[in-house]
CSV table of C-alpha atoms and ligand atoms in Angstrom, one decimal:
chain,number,residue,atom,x,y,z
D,115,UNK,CA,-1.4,26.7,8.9
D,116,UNK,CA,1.6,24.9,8.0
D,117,UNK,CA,3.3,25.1,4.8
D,118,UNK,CA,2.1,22.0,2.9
D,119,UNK,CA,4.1,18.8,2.4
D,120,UNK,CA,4.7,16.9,-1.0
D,121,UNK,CA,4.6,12.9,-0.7
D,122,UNK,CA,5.4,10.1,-3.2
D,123,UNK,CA,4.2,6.6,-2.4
D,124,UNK,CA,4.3,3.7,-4.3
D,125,UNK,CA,1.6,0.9,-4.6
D,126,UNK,CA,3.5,-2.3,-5.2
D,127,UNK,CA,1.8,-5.7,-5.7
D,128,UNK,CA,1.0,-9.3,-7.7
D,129,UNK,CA,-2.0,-8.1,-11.0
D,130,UNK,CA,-5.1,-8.1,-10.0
D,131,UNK,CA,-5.0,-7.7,-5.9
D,132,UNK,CA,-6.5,-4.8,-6.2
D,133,UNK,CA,-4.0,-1.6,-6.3
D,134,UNK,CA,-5.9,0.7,-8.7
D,135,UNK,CA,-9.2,-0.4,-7.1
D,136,UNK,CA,-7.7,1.2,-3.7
D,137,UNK,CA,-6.0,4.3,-5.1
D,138,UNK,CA,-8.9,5.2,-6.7
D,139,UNK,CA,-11.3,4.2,-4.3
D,140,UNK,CA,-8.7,6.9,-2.2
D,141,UNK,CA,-8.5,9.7,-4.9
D,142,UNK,CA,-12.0,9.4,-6.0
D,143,UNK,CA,-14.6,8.2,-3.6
D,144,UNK,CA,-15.5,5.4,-5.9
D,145,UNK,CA,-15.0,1.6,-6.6
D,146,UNK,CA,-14.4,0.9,-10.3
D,147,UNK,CA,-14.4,-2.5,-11.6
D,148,UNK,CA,-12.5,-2.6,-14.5
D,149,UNK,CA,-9.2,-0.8,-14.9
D,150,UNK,CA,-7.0,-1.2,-16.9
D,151,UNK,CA,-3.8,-3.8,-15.5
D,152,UNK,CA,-1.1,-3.3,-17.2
D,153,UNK,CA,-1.2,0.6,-17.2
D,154,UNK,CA,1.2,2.2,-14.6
D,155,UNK,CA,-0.7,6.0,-13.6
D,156,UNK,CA,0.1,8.2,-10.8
D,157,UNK,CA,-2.7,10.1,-9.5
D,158,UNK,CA,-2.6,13.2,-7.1
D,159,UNK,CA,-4.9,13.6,-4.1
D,160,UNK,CA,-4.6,16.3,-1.4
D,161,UNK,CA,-5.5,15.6,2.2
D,162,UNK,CA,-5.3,16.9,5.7
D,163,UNK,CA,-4.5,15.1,8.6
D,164,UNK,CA,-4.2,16.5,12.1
D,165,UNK,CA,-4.3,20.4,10.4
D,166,UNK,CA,-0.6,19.8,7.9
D,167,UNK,CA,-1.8,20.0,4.5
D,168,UNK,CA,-0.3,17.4,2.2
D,169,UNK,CA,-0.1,17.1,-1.5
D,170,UNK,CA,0.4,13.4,-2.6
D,171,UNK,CA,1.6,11.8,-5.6
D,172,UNK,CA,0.3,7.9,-5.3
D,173,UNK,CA,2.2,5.7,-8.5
D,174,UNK,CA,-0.3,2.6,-8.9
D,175,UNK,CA,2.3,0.3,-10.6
D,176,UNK,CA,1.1,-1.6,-13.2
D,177,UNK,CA,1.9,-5.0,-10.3
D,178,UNK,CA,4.7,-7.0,-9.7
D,179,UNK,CA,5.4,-10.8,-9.9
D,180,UNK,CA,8.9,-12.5,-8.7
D,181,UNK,CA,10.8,-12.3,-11.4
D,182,UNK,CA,9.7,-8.5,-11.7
D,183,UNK,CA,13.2,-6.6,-12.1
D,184,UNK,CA,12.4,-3.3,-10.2
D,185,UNK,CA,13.1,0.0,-12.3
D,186,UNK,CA,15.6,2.4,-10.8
D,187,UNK,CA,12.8,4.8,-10.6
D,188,UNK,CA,11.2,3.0,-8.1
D,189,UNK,CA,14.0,4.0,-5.4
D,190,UNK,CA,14.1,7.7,-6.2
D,191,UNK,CA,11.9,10.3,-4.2
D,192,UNK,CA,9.6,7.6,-2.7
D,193,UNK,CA,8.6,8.8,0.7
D,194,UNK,CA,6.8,5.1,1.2
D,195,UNK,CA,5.6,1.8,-0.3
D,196,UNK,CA,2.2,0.3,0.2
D,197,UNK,CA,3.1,-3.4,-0.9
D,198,UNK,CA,-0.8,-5.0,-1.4
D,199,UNK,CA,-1.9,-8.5,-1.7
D,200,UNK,CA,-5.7,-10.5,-1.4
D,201,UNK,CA,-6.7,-12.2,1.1
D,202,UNK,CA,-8.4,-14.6,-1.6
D,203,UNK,CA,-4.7,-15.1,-3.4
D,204,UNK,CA,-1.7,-17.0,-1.4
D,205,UNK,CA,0.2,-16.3,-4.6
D,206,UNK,CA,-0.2,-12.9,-4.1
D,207,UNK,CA,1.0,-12.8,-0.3
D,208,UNK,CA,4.1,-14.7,-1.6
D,209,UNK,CA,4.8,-12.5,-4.1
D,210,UNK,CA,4.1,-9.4,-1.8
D,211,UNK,CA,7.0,-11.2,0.4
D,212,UNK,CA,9.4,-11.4,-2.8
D,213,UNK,CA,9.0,-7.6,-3.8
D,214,UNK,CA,9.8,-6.5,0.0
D,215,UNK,CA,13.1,-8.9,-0.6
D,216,UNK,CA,14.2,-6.7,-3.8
D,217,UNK,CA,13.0,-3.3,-2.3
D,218,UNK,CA,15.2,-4.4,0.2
D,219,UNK,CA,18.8,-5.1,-2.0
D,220,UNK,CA,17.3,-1.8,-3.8
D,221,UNK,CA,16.1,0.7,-1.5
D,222,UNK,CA,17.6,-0.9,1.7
D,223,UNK,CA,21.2,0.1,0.6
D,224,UNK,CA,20.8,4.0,0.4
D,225,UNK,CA,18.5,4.1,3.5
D,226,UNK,CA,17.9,2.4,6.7
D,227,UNK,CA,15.1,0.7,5.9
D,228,UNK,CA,12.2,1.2,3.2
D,229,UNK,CA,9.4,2.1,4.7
D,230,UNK,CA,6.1,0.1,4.1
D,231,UNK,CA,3.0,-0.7,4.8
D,232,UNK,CA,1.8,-3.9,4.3
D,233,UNK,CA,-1.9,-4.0,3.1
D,234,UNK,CA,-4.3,-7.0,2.6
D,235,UNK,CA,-6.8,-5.9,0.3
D,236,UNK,CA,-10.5,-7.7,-0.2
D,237,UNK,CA,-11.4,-8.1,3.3
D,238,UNK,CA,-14.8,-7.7,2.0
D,239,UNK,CA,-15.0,-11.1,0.5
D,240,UNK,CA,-16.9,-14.2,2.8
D,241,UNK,CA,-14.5,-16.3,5.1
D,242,UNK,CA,-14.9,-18.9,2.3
D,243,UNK,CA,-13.3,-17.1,-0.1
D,244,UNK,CA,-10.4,-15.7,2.4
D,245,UNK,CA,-7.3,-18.1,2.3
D,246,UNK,CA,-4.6,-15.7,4.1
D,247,UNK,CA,-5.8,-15.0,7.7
D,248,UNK,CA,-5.2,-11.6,9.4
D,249,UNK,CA,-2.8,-12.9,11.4
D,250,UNK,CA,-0.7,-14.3,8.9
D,251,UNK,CA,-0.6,-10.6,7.3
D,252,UNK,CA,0.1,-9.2,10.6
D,253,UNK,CA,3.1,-11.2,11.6
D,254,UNK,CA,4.7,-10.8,7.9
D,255,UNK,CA,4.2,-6.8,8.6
D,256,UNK,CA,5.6,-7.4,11.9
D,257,UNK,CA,9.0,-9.4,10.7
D,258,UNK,CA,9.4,-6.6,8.5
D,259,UNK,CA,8.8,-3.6,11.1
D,260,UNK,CA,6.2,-2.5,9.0
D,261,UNK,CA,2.5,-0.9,9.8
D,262,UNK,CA,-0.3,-3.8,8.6
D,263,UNK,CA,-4.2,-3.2,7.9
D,264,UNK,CA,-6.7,-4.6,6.2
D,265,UNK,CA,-8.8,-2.8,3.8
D,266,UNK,CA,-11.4,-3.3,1.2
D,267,UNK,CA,-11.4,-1.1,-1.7
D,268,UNK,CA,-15.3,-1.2,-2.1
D,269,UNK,CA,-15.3,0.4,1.2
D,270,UNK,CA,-13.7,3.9,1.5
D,271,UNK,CA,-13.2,4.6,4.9
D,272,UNK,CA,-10.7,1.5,4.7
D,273,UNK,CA,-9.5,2.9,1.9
D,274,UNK,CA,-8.6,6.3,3.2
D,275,UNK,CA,-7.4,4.6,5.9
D,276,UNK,CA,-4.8,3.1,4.3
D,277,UNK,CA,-3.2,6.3,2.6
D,278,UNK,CA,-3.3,8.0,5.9
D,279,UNK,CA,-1.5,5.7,7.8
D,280,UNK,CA,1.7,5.6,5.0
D,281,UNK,CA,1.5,9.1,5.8
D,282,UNK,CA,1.7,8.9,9.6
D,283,UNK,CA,4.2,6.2,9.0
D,284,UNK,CA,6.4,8.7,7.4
D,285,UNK,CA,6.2,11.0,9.8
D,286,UNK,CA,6.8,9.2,12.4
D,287,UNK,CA,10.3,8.5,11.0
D,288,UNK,CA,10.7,11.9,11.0
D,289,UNK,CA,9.9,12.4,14.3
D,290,UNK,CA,6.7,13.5,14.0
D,291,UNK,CA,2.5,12.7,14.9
D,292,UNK,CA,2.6,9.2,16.3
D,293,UNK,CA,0.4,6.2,14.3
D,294,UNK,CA,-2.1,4.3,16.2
D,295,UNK,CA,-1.4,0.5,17.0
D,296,UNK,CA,-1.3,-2.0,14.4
D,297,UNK,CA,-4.6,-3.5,13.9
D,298,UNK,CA,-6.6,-6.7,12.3
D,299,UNK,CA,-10.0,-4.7,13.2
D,300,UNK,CA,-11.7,-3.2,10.5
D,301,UNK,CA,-11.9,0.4,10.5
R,166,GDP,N1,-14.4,-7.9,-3.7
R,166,GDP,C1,-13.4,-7.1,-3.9
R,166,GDP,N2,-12.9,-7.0,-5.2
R,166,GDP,C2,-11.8,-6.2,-5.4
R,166,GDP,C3,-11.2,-5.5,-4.4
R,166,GDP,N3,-10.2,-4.8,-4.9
R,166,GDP,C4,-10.2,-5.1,-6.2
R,166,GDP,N4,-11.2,-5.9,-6.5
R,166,GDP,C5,-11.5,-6.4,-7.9
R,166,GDP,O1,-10.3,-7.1,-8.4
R,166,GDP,C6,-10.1,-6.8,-9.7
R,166,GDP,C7,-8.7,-6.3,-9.9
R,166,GDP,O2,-8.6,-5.0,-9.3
R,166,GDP,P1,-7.5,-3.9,-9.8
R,166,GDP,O3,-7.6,-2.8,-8.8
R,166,GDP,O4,-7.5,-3.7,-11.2
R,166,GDP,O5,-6.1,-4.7,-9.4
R,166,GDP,P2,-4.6,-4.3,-9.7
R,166,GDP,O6,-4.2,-5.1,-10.9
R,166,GDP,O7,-3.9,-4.7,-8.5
R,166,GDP,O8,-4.6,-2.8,-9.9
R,166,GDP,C8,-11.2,-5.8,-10.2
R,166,GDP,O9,-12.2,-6.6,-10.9
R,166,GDP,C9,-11.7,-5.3,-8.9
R,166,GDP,O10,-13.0,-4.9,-9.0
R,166,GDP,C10,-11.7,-5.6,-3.0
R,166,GDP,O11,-11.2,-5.1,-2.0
R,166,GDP,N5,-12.8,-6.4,-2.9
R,167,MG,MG1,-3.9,-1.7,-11.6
């Protein structure tokens, strides 16, 4: 077995689209209604994917909105972002649009690129309630270079879904496991 890996990834995001709901659905197999917004937590999961063991520290921000100056802290040791917004909230995909901007000027100077993943959360909710289509979330990702999946965090598999594909992302940049194909399918 190889030695395990350590992993930092950020969940960044407009309040209320769902961030905590999906880490913890992740971490503990459960959907919690109420948590608290404005608290910033990082929780710590281990998983295994394809036999490499990783240990993973997952910061659920306490959510971002555009005028949102970024801490410094947010560019150190952060193998990935997962930058979240809700299907039922066009504020929140524009706002999801403005913190990839600053991670840019932030991140984008020390590295190539920041790597994220783009995830539209509440795919759960009736096509009534949906306002940003899956395409629409697909082509931002796309613009950006970026992996894109929908998710519901009342549904774990989606969930876990989510977290393991930041993780392939990042090893792919390393030149490792290939990701599957972006996807609008549910999974
Ligand atoms: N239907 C549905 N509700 C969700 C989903 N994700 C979060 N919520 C609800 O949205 C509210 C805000 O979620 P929360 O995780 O606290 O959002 P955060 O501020 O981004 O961390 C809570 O009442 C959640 O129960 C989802 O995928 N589907
Ligand atoms: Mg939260």
């Amino acid at each position: 077995m190889p030695q395990p890996k350590s992993r930092k990834i950020a969940i960044l995001g407009y309040r209320s689209v769902g961030k905590s709901s999906l880490t913890i659905q992740f971490v503990e197999g459960q959907f919690v209604d109420s948590y608290d917004p404005t608290i910033e937590n990082t929780f710590t999961k281990m998983i295994t994917i394809n036999g490499q063991e990783y240990h993973l520290q997952l910061v659920d921000t306490a959510g971002q909105d555009e005028y949102s100056i970024f801490p410094q802290t947010y560019s150190i040791d952060i193998n990935g972002y997962i930058l979240v917004y809700s299907v039922t909230s066009n504020k929140s995909f524009e706002v999801v649009q403005v913190i990839h901007e600053k991670l840019l000027d932030m991140v984008g100077k020390a590295q190539r690129h920041p790597l994220t993943c783009d995830v539209s959360d509440w795919c759960d909710v009736s096509l009534y309630s949906r306002v940003i289509s899956c395409e629409e979330g697909k082509s931002l990702a796309e613009s950006w270079n970026a992996a894109f999946m929908e998710s519901s965090a009342k549904e774990n598999q989606t969930a876990v879904e989510v977290f393991k594909r930041m993780i392939l992302e990042a090893e792919k940049l390393e030149g490792g496991v290939q990701p599957g194909k972006t996807s609008c399918s549910l999974m």
